[in-house]
PDB file of C-alpha atoms in Angstrom:
ATOM      1  CA  MET A 160      -1.678  13.866 -13.065  1.00 92.00           C
ATOM      2  CA  ASP A 161      -5.188  13.683 -11.656  1.00 95.00           C
ATOM      3  CA  PHE A 162      -5.345  11.408  -8.598  1.00 97.00           C
ATOM      4  CA  ARG A 163      -8.321  10.726  -6.333  1.00 97.00           C
ATOM      5  CA  LEU A 164      -8.325   8.736  -3.099  1.00 97.00           C
ATOM      6  CA  TYR A 165     -11.255   7.623  -0.983  1.00 96.00           C
ATOM      7  CA  GLN A 166     -10.636   6.221   2.487  1.00 95.00           C
ATOM      8  CA  PRO A 167     -13.550   4.006   3.554  1.00 92.00           C
ATOM      9  CA  GLN A 168     -15.348   4.309   6.864  1.00 89.00           C
ATOM     10  CA  GLY A 169     -16.931   1.763   9.202  1.00 87.00           C
ATOM     11  CA  ARG A 170     -16.435  -1.968   8.717  1.00 84.00           C
ATOM     12  CA  THR A 171     -14.939  -1.510   5.256  1.00 89.00           C
ATOM     13  CA  ALA A 172     -12.126   0.551   6.779  1.00 90.00           C
ATOM     14  CA  ASP A 173     -11.069  -2.487   8.830  1.00 86.00           C
ATOM     15  CA  HIS A 174     -10.028  -4.204   5.599  1.00 89.00           C
ATOM     16  CA  ILE A 175      -9.199  -1.458   3.109  1.00 94.00           C
ATOM     17  CA  GLN A 176      -6.816   1.501   3.454  1.00 94.00           C
ATOM     18  CA  GLY A 177      -7.989   3.253   0.343  1.00 96.00           C
ATOM     19  CA  ILE A 178      -9.763   3.100  -2.994  1.00 97.00           C
ATOM     20  CA  TRP A 179      -8.087   5.166  -5.674  1.00 98.00           C
ATOM     21  CA  SER A 180      -8.262   6.316  -9.288  1.00 98.00           C
ATOM     22  CA  VAL A 181      -5.575   8.051 -11.372  1.00 98.00           C
ATOM     23  CA  TYR A 182      -5.429   9.622 -14.821  1.00 97.00           C
ATOM     24  CA  VAL A 183      -2.598  11.157 -16.851  1.00 97.00           C
ATOM     25  CA  SER A 184      -3.655  13.131 -19.916  1.00 95.00           C
ATOM     26  CA  SER A 185      -2.626  11.746 -23.303  1.00 92.00           C
ATOM     27  CA  GLU A 186      -1.193  15.220 -23.981  1.00 91.00           C
ATOM     28  CA  HIS A 187       1.224  15.071 -21.036  1.00 90.00           C
ATOM     29  CA  ASP A 188       4.787  15.535 -22.294  1.00 88.00           C
ATOM     30  CA  GLU A 189       6.893  13.397 -19.957  1.00 93.00           C
ATOM     31  CA  PRO A 190       6.179  10.225 -17.960  1.00 95.00           C
ATOM     32  CA  ILE A 191       5.512  10.861 -14.271  1.00 96.00           C
ATOM     33  CA  ASP A 192       7.830   9.153 -11.771  1.00 94.00           C
ATOM     34  CA  LYS A 193       6.602   8.461  -8.250  1.00 94.00           C
ATOM     35  CA  LEU A 194       8.373   6.847  -5.307  1.00 93.00           C
ATOM     36  CA  LEU A 195       5.828   4.754  -3.397  1.00 95.00           C
ATOM     37  CA  PHE A 196       6.861   3.770   0.108  1.00 95.00           C
ATOM     38  CA  GLY A 197       6.405   0.305   1.586  1.00 94.00           C
ATOM     39  CA  ASP A 198       3.412  -0.105   3.888  1.00 92.00           C
ATOM     40  CA  ALA A 199       3.124  -3.914   4.387  1.00 93.00           C
ATOM     41  CA  GLY A 200      -0.160  -3.747   2.479  1.00 94.00           C
ATOM     42  CA  SER A 201      -1.199  -5.334  -0.811  1.00 97.00           C
ATOM     43  CA  GLY A 202      -3.857  -4.569  -3.382  1.00 97.00           C
ATOM     44  CA  VAL A 203      -5.547  -5.001  -6.724  1.00 98.00           C
ATOM     45  CA  LEU A 204      -4.808  -2.741  -9.691  1.00 98.00           C
ATOM     46  CA  PHE A 205      -7.175  -2.240 -12.630  1.00 99.00           C
ATOM     47  CA  ASN A 206      -5.365  -0.796 -15.655  1.00 99.00           C
ATOM     48  CA  PHE A 207      -7.557   0.644 -18.419  1.00 98.00           C
ATOM     49  CA  GLY A 208      -4.984   2.763 -20.257  1.00 97.00           C
ATOM     50  CA  ALA A 209      -1.307   2.798 -21.172  1.00 97.00           C
ATOM     51  CA  ASP A 210       1.271   0.307 -19.935  1.00 98.00           C
ATOM     52  CA  VAL A 211       2.632   1.396 -16.539  1.00 98.00           C
ATOM     53  CA  PHE A 212       5.939   0.577 -14.848  1.00 98.00           C
ATOM     54  CA  PHE A 213       6.360  -0.831 -11.354  1.00 96.00           C
ATOM     55  CA  ALA A 214       8.123  -3.777  -9.698  1.00 94.00           C
ATOM     56  CA  ASP A 215      10.869  -3.483 -12.355  1.00 93.00           C
ATOM     57  CA  ALA A 216       8.529  -4.270 -15.271  1.00 96.00           C
ATOM     58  CA  TRP A 217       5.947  -2.706 -17.574  1.00 98.00           C
ATOM     59  CA  HIS A 218       2.358  -3.859 -17.046  1.00 98.00           C
ATOM     60  CA  ALA A 219      -0.270  -3.875 -19.792  1.00 98.00           C
ATOM     61  CA  PRO A 220      -3.985  -3.125 -19.343  1.00 98.00           C
ATOM     62  CA  GLY A 221      -5.889  -5.649 -17.264  1.00 98.00           C
ATOM     63  CA  ILE A 222      -6.143  -6.744 -13.644  1.00 99.00           C
ATOM     64  CA  VAL A 223      -2.940  -7.062 -11.617  1.00 99.00           C
ATOM     65  CA  LEU A 224      -2.863  -8.716  -8.183  1.00 98.00           C
ATOM     66  CA  LEU A 225      -0.275  -6.842  -6.156  1.00 98.00           C
ATOM     67  CA  PRO A 226       2.156  -8.390  -3.666  1.00 97.00           C
ATOM     68  CA  VAL A 227       2.755  -7.215  -0.125  1.00 96.00           C
ATOM     69  CA  SER A 228       4.813  -4.015  -0.219  1.00 95.00           C
ATOM     70  CA  LEU A 229       8.131  -4.757   1.510  1.00 95.00           C
ATOM     71  CA  LYS A 230      10.025  -1.574   0.573  1.00 95.00           C
ATOM     72  CA  ALA A 231       9.800   1.554  -1.569  1.00 95.00           C
ATOM     73  CA  GLN A 232       9.527   1.234  -5.336  1.00 95.00           C
ATOM     74  CA  THR A 233       9.441   3.555  -8.331  1.00 95.00           C
ATOM     75  CA  VAL A 234       6.272   3.805 -10.416  1.00 97.00           C
ATOM     76  CA  ILE A 235       6.281   5.367 -13.897  1.00 98.00           C
ATOM     77  CA  LEU A 236       2.998   6.690 -15.294  1.00 98.00           C
ATOM     78  CA  PRO A 237       3.171   7.659 -18.994  1.00 97.00           C
ATOM     79  CA  ALA A 238       0.718   9.800 -20.920  1.00 97.00           C
ATOM     80  CA  GLY A 239      -2.596   7.992 -21.271  1.00 97.00           C
ATOM     81  CA  THR A 240      -2.432   6.265 -17.884  1.00 98.00           C
ATOM     82  CA  LEU A 241      -5.876   5.356 -16.543  1.00 98.00           C
ATOM     83  CA  MET A 242      -6.027   3.110 -13.488  1.00 98.00           C
ATOM     84  CA  ALA A 243      -8.023   2.393 -10.361  1.00 98.00           C
ATOM     85  CA  GLY A 244      -7.379   0.127  -7.432  1.00 98.00           C
ATOM     86  CA  ILE A 245      -7.936  -1.124  -3.916  1.00 97.00           C
ATOM     87  CA  ARG A 246      -5.271  -0.971  -1.201  1.00 97.00           C
ATOM     88  CA  PHE A 247      -5.699  -3.491   1.606  1.00 95.00           C
ATOM     89  CA  HIS A 248      -4.481  -3.079   5.161  1.00 92.00           C
ATOM     90  CA  PRO A 249      -1.593  -5.371   6.182  1.00 90.00           C
ATOM     91  CA  ALA A 250      -2.677  -9.049   6.098  1.00 88.00           C
ATOM     92  CA  MET A 251      -6.128  -8.175   4.720  1.00 90.00           C
ATOM     93  CA  GLY A 252      -5.226  -8.966   1.107  1.00 92.00           C
ATOM     94  CA  TYR A 253      -4.682 -12.577   2.121  1.00 91.00           C
ATOM     95  CA  GLN A 254      -8.010 -12.565   3.935  1.00 87.00           C
ATOM     96  CA  CYS A 255      -9.961 -10.997   1.070  1.00 90.00           C
ATOM     97  CA  LEU A 256      -8.396 -12.834  -1.885  1.00 92.00           C
ATOM     98  CA  GLY A 257      -7.425 -16.087  -0.185  1.00 90.00           C
ATOM     99  CA  LYS A 258      -3.840 -15.836  -1.418  1.00 92.00           C
ATOM    100  CA  ARG A 259      -0.666 -13.847  -0.969  1.00 93.00           C
ATOM    101  CA  PHE A 260       1.537 -13.035  -3.957  1.00 95.00           C
ATOM    102  CA  GLU A 261       5.325 -12.708  -4.062  1.00 93.00           C
ATOM    103  CA  GLN A 262       5.245 -10.498  -7.184  1.00 96.00           C
ATOM    104  CA  PRO A 263       2.634  -8.796  -9.385  1.00 98.00           C
ATOM    105  CA  VAL A 264       0.407 -11.436 -10.991  1.00 98.00           C
ATOM    106  CA  ARG A 265      -1.995 -11.077 -13.907  1.00 98.00           C
ATOM    107  CA  SER A 266      -5.440 -12.156 -12.764  1.00 98.00           C
ATOM    108  CA  GLU A 267      -5.662 -14.599 -15.695  1.00 98.00           C
ATOM    109  CA  GLN A 268      -3.081 -16.699 -13.849  1.00 98.00           C
ATOM    110  CA  GLU A 269      -5.541 -17.102 -10.955  1.00 98.00           C
ATOM    111  CA  PRO A 270      -8.774 -18.308 -12.622  1.00 97.00           C
ATOM    112  CA  ASP A 271     -10.959 -18.151  -9.497  1.00 96.00           C
ATOM    113  CA  ILE A 272      -9.955 -14.579  -8.695  1.00 97.00           C
ATOM    114  CA  HIS A 273     -10.131 -13.573 -12.359  1.00 98.00           C
ATOM    115  CA  THR A 274     -13.712 -14.844 -12.576  1.00 97.00           C
ATOM    116  CA  ARG A 275     -14.637 -12.763  -9.535  1.00 96.00           C
ATOM    117  CA  LEU A 276     -12.949  -9.542 -10.670  1.00 98.00           C
ATOM    118  CA  SER A 277     -13.518  -9.505 -14.445  1.00 98.00           C
ATOM    119  CA  PRO A 278     -17.127  -8.216 -14.241  1.00 97.00           C
ATOM    120  CA  LEU A 279     -15.901  -5.442 -11.936  1.00 98.00           C
ATOM    121  CA  TYR A 280     -13.178  -4.509 -14.438  1.00 98.00           C
ATOM    122  CA  GLU A 281     -15.686  -4.318 -17.288  1.00 98.00           C
ATOM    123  CA  GLN A 282     -18.096  -2.247 -15.224  1.00 97.00           C
ATOM    124  CA  MET A 283     -15.388   0.262 -14.309  1.00 97.00           C
ATOM    125  CA  ARG A 284     -14.056   0.369 -17.858  1.00 96.00           C
ATOM    126  CA  HIS A 285     -17.319   2.005 -18.910  1.00 95.00           C
ATOM    127  CA  CYS A 286     -17.407   4.501 -16.021  1.00 95.00           C
ATOM    128  CA  GLN A 287     -16.960   8.170 -16.797  1.00 90.00           C
ATOM    129  CA  GLY A 288     -14.574   9.905 -14.416  1.00 94.00           C
ATOM    130  CA  HIS A 289     -13.065   9.156 -11.025  1.00 96.00           C
ATOM    131  CA  ASN A 290     -16.295   9.278  -9.048  1.00 96.00           C
ATOM    132  CA  GLY A 291     -17.911   6.526 -11.078  1.00 96.00           C
ATOM    133  CA  ARG A 292     -14.939   4.199 -10.692  1.00 97.00           C
ATOM    134  CA  LEU A 293     -14.590   4.901  -6.979  1.00 97.00           C
ATOM    135  CA  ARG A 294     -18.292   4.300  -6.388  1.00 96.00           C
ATOM    136  CA  VAL A 295     -18.270   0.958  -8.207  1.00 97.00           C
ATOM    137  CA  LEU A 296     -15.117  -0.179  -6.378  1.00 96.00           C
ATOM    138  CA  TYR A 297     -16.492   0.818  -2.985  1.00 95.00           C
ATOM    139  CA  GLN A 298     -19.775  -1.005  -3.532  1.00 95.00           C
ATOM    140  CA  TYR A 299     -17.923  -4.130  -4.652  1.00 95.00           C
ATOM    141  CA  ALA A 300     -15.600  -3.996  -1.643  1.00 93.00           C
ATOM    142  CA  GLN A 301     -18.514  -3.727   0.767  1.00 91.00           C
ATOM    143  CA  GLN A 302     -20.214  -6.751  -0.769  1.00 91.00           C
ATOM    144  CA  HIS A 303     -17.204  -9.028  -1.308  1.00 90.00           C
ATOM    145  CA  PHE A 304     -14.279  -8.000   0.906  1.00 87.00           C
ATOM    146  CA  VAL A 305     -15.839  -7.273   4.297  1.00 78.00           C
ATOM    147  CA  HIS A 306     -15.719 -10.261   6.655  1.00 68.00           C
ATOM    148  CA  ASP A 307     -16.048 -10.428  10.425  1.00 62.00           C
ATOM    149  CA  GLY A 308     -15.025 -14.024  11.150  1.00 59.00           C
ATOM    150  CA  ASP A 309     -12.866 -15.158  14.059  1.00 58.00           C
ATOM    151  CA  GLU A 310      -9.804 -15.559  11.828  1.00 61.00           C
ATOM    152  CA  ARG A 311      -9.993 -11.942  10.672  1.00 58.00           C
ATOM    153  CA  LYS A 312     -10.260 -10.772  14.279  1.00 64.00           C
ATOM    154  CA  GLN A 313      -7.164 -12.790  15.172  1.00 68.00           C
ATOM    155  CA  VAL A 314      -5.301 -11.295  12.210  1.00 66.00           C
ATOM    156  CA  VAL A 315      -6.177  -7.764  13.286  1.00 66.00           C
ATOM    157  CA  ARG A 316      -5.291  -8.454  16.911  1.00 70.00           C
ATOM    158  CA  LEU A 317      -1.833  -9.847  16.141  1.00 70.00           C
ATOM    159  CA  VAL A 318      -0.957  -7.163  13.580  1.00 70.00           C
ATOM    160  CA  GLN A 319      -2.054  -4.406  15.947  1.00 69.00           C
ATOM    161  CA  HIS A 320      -0.010  -6.008  18.731  1.00 65.00           C
ATOM    162  CA  ALA A 321       3.119  -6.031  16.563  1.00 67.00           C
ATOM    163  CA  HIS A 322       2.395  -2.456  15.459  1.00 61.00           C
ATOM    164  CA  SER A 323       1.630  -0.743  18.736  1.00 60.00           C
ATOM    165  CA  ASN A 324       3.198  -2.716  21.585  1.00 57.00           C
ATOM    166  CA  PRO A 325       5.592  -5.441  20.414  1.00 50.00           C
ATOM    167  CA  SER A 326       7.260  -5.839  23.808  1.00 48.00           C
ATOM    168  CA  ALA A 327       4.017  -6.750  25.591  1.00 48.00           C
ATOM    169  CA  PRO A 328       3.043 -10.436  25.891  1.00 48.00           C
ATOM    170  CA  ALA A 329       0.702 -11.694  23.161  1.00 52.00           C
ATOM    171  CA  THR A 330      -2.174 -14.148  23.563  1.00 56.00           C
ATOM    172  CA  VAL A 331      -0.403 -16.719  21.340  1.00 59.00           C
ATOM    173  CA  GLY A 332       3.175 -17.958  21.197  1.00 70.00           C
ATOM    174  CA  LEU A 333       5.993 -16.250  19.304  1.00 76.00           C
ATOM    175  CA  ARG A 334       6.382 -19.091  16.809  1.00 81.00           C
ATOM    176  CA  GLN A 335       2.665 -19.051  16.036  1.00 80.00           C
ATOM    177  CA  ILE A 336       2.790 -15.279  15.500  1.00 81.00           C
ATOM    178  CA  GLU A 337       5.753 -15.708  13.141  1.00 86.00           C
ATOM    179  CA  ARG A 338       3.915 -18.417  11.175  1.00 86.00           C
ATOM    180  CA  HIS A 339       0.878 -16.168  10.818  1.00 83.00           C
ATOM    181  CA  PHE A 340       2.993 -13.246   9.617  1.00 87.00           C
ATOM    182  CA  GLN A 341       4.791 -15.416   7.058  1.00 89.00           C
ATOM    183  CA  THR A 342       1.471 -16.773   5.779  1.00 88.00           C
ATOM    184  CA  TRP A 343      -0.378 -13.474   5.673  1.00 87.00           C
ATOM    185  CA  MET A 344       2.395 -11.063   4.688  1.00 89.00           C
ATOM    186  CA  GLY A 345       5.562 -12.981   3.810  1.00 90.00           C
ATOM    187  CA  MET A 346       7.611 -11.209   6.474  1.00 92.00           C
ATOM    188  CA  THR A 347       8.575 -11.584  10.115  1.00 90.00           C
ATOM    189  CA  PRO A 348       6.990  -9.471  12.868  1.00 88.00           C
ATOM    190  CA  LYS A 349      10.401  -7.824  13.296  1.00 91.00           C
ATOM    191  CA  TYR A 350      10.543  -6.746   9.646  1.00 93.00           C
ATOM    192  CA  TYR A 351       6.968  -5.452   9.888  1.00 92.00           C
ATOM    193  CA  GLN A 352       7.913  -3.338  12.903  1.00 91.00           C
ATOM    194  CA  ARG A 353      10.894  -1.899  10.999  1.00 94.00           C
ATOM    195  CA  LEU A 354       8.704  -1.052   8.004  1.00 94.00           C
ATOM    196  CA  ILE A 355       6.010   0.602  10.101  1.00 92.00           C
ATOM    197  CA  ARG A 356       8.566   2.636  12.069  1.00 95.00           C
ATOM    198  CA  VAL A 357      10.036   4.023   8.843  1.00 96.00           C
ATOM    199  CA  LYS A 358       6.511   4.695   7.567  1.00 95.00           C
ATOM    200  CA  GLN A 359       5.709   6.645  10.743  1.00 94.00           C
ATOM    201  CA  ALA A 360       8.900   8.671  10.346  1.00 97.00           C
ATOM    202  CA  LEU A 361       8.027   9.475   6.726  1.00 97.00           C
ATOM    203  CA  GLU A 362       4.553  10.626   7.750  1.00 96.00           C
ATOM    204  CA  GLN A 363       5.988  12.820  10.505  1.00 96.00           C
ATOM    205  CA  LEU A 364       8.453  14.449   8.104  1.00 96.00           C
ATOM    206  CA  LYS A 365       5.744  14.948   5.507  1.00 95.00           C
ATOM    207  CA  HIS A 366       3.657  16.966   7.957  1.00 94.00           C
ATOM    208  CA  SER A 367       6.562  18.600   9.840  1.00 95.00           C
ATOM    209  CA  PRO A 368       9.646  18.578   7.586  1.00 95.00           C
ATOM    210  CA  SER A 369      11.545  20.918   9.924  1.00 95.00           C
ATOM    211  CA  THR A 370      11.480  18.363  12.762  1.00 96.00           C
ATOM    212  CA  PRO A 371      15.033  17.808  14.105  1.00 97.00           C
ATOM    213  CA  LEU A 372      16.077  14.392  12.829  1.00 97.00           C
ATOM    214  CA  ALA A 373      17.795  13.388  16.071  1.00 97.00           C
ATOM    215  CA  ASP A 374      14.580  14.111  17.992  1.00 97.00           C
ATOM    216  CA  LEU A 375      12.500  12.192  15.462  1.00 97.00           C
ATOM    217  CA  ALA A 376      14.808   9.180  15.703  1.00 97.00           C
ATOM    218  CA  ALA A 377      14.563   9.168  19.499  1.00 97.00           C
ATOM    219  CA  ASP A 378      10.780   9.630  19.531  1.00 96.00           C
ATOM    220  CA  LEU A 379      10.189   6.671  17.200  1.00 95.00           C
ATOM    221  CA  GLY A 380      12.580   4.252  18.864  1.00 94.00           C
ATOM    222  CA  PHE A 381      15.543   4.261  16.489  1.00 96.00           C
ATOM    223  CA  ALA A 382      18.900   3.727  18.205  1.00 96.00           C
ATOM    224  CA  ASP A 383      20.061   7.108  16.899  1.00 97.00           C
ATOM    225  CA  GLN A 384      19.883   9.331  13.814  1.00 97.00           C
ATOM    226  CA  ALA A 385      22.422   7.193  11.949  1.00 98.00           C
ATOM    227  CA  HIS A 386      20.291   4.099  12.566  1.00 98.00           C
ATOM    228  CA  MET A 387      17.229   5.906  11.210  1.00 98.00           C
ATOM    229  CA  THR A 388      19.178   6.941   8.102  1.00 98.00           C
ATOM    230  CA  ARG A 389      20.278   3.344   7.466  1.00 98.00           C
ATOM    231  CA  GLU A 390      16.701   2.119   7.811  1.00 98.00           C
ATOM    232  CA  PHE A 391      15.458   4.811   5.418  1.00 98.00           C
ATOM    233  CA  ARG A 392      18.057   3.817   2.834  1.00 97.00           C
ATOM    234  CA  ALA A 393      17.173   0.134   3.157  1.00 97.00           C
ATOM    235  CA  LEU A 394      13.376   0.434   3.170  1.00 97.00           C
ATOM    236  CA  ALA A 395      12.477   3.814   1.637  1.00 96.00           C
ATOM    237  CA  ASN A 396      15.286   4.326  -0.916  1.00 95.00           C
ATOM    238  CA  ILE A 397      15.778   7.857   0.372  1.00 96.00           C
ATOM    239  CA  THR A 398      17.491   9.482   3.366  1.00 97.00           C
ATOM    240  CA  PRO A 399      15.517  11.370   6.037  1.00 97.00           C
ATOM    241  CA  LYS A 400      17.359  14.596   5.180  1.00 96.00           C
ATOM    242  CA  HIS A 401      16.607  14.287   1.462  1.00 96.00           C
ATOM    243  CA  TYR A 402      12.951  13.477   2.105  1.00 96.00           C
ATOM    244  CA  ALA A 403      12.551  16.395   4.518  1.00 96.00           C
ATOM    245  CA  ARG A 404      14.080  18.765   1.945  1.00 94.00           C
ATOM    246  CA  ARG A 405      11.726  17.443  -0.710  1.00 92.00           C
ATOM    247  CA  CYS A 406       8.724  17.995   1.569  1.00 92.00           C
ATOM    248  CA  LEU A 407       9.885  21.532   2.340  1.00 89.00           C
ATOM    249  CA  HIS A 408      10.234  22.254  -1.386  1.00 82.00           C
ATOM    250  CA  ILE A 409       6.759  20.905  -2.162  1.00 74.00           C
ATOM    251  CA  GLY A 410       5.220  22.895   0.683  1.00 62.00           C
ATOM    252  CA  ALA A 411       7.046  26.130  -0.106  1.00 44.00           C
ATOM    253  CA  PRO A 412       4.896  28.992  -1.444  1.00 41.00           C
ATOM    254  CA  LYS A 413       5.211  29.509  -5.197  1.00 32.00           C
TER     255      LYS A 413
END
């Protein structure tokens, strides 16, 4: 599998986590399985190759509008996979597309969005290699997905508050915050905090898989190691111990 990721800088980085492109050779023997962890983000997927599997279904070539990621899911990439996409920060998909989706949706089902994205799809379809697709996607994102209005600033402020300091008083009431979260992301602030805490634990184990799990649980605010394990099972479909072992195996010298 050949995967490329570009993480934008500047104003674009306020909206978009990453712009990516992936290719699996048509000569590859077996489909590639990947476990993608929930991040509370959403995105747009442009499929130019083989049907790919995610969200419990196979998806044909075309444009797919992705829902907010609430938990880990398995992705299957067969030989001949060729895709690119945009990954929005939490709540930014709603801001950039004007809608939030409960499940993957073909762009043809959303005529306004389809009209906006179809020329981009056709332009990328004729690009040669990852760099061409990433360049076209980045230029489009800068022109069409970067907004600095008051609503976006409020979105960022409330999401950052829930992320970094949920116990501190916010500038708006709890019920208003909950309404915003349901509108933007289809989840409560509490669920978002759970998801982000598991995501932080996964990132820590990825970089330091030998970290004592009891210490990690305490550092990130889990009640104890057993609580962290339950949260991993519920939201990441893997236990901390299993994930740490997998990271150690990947990082081991060959």
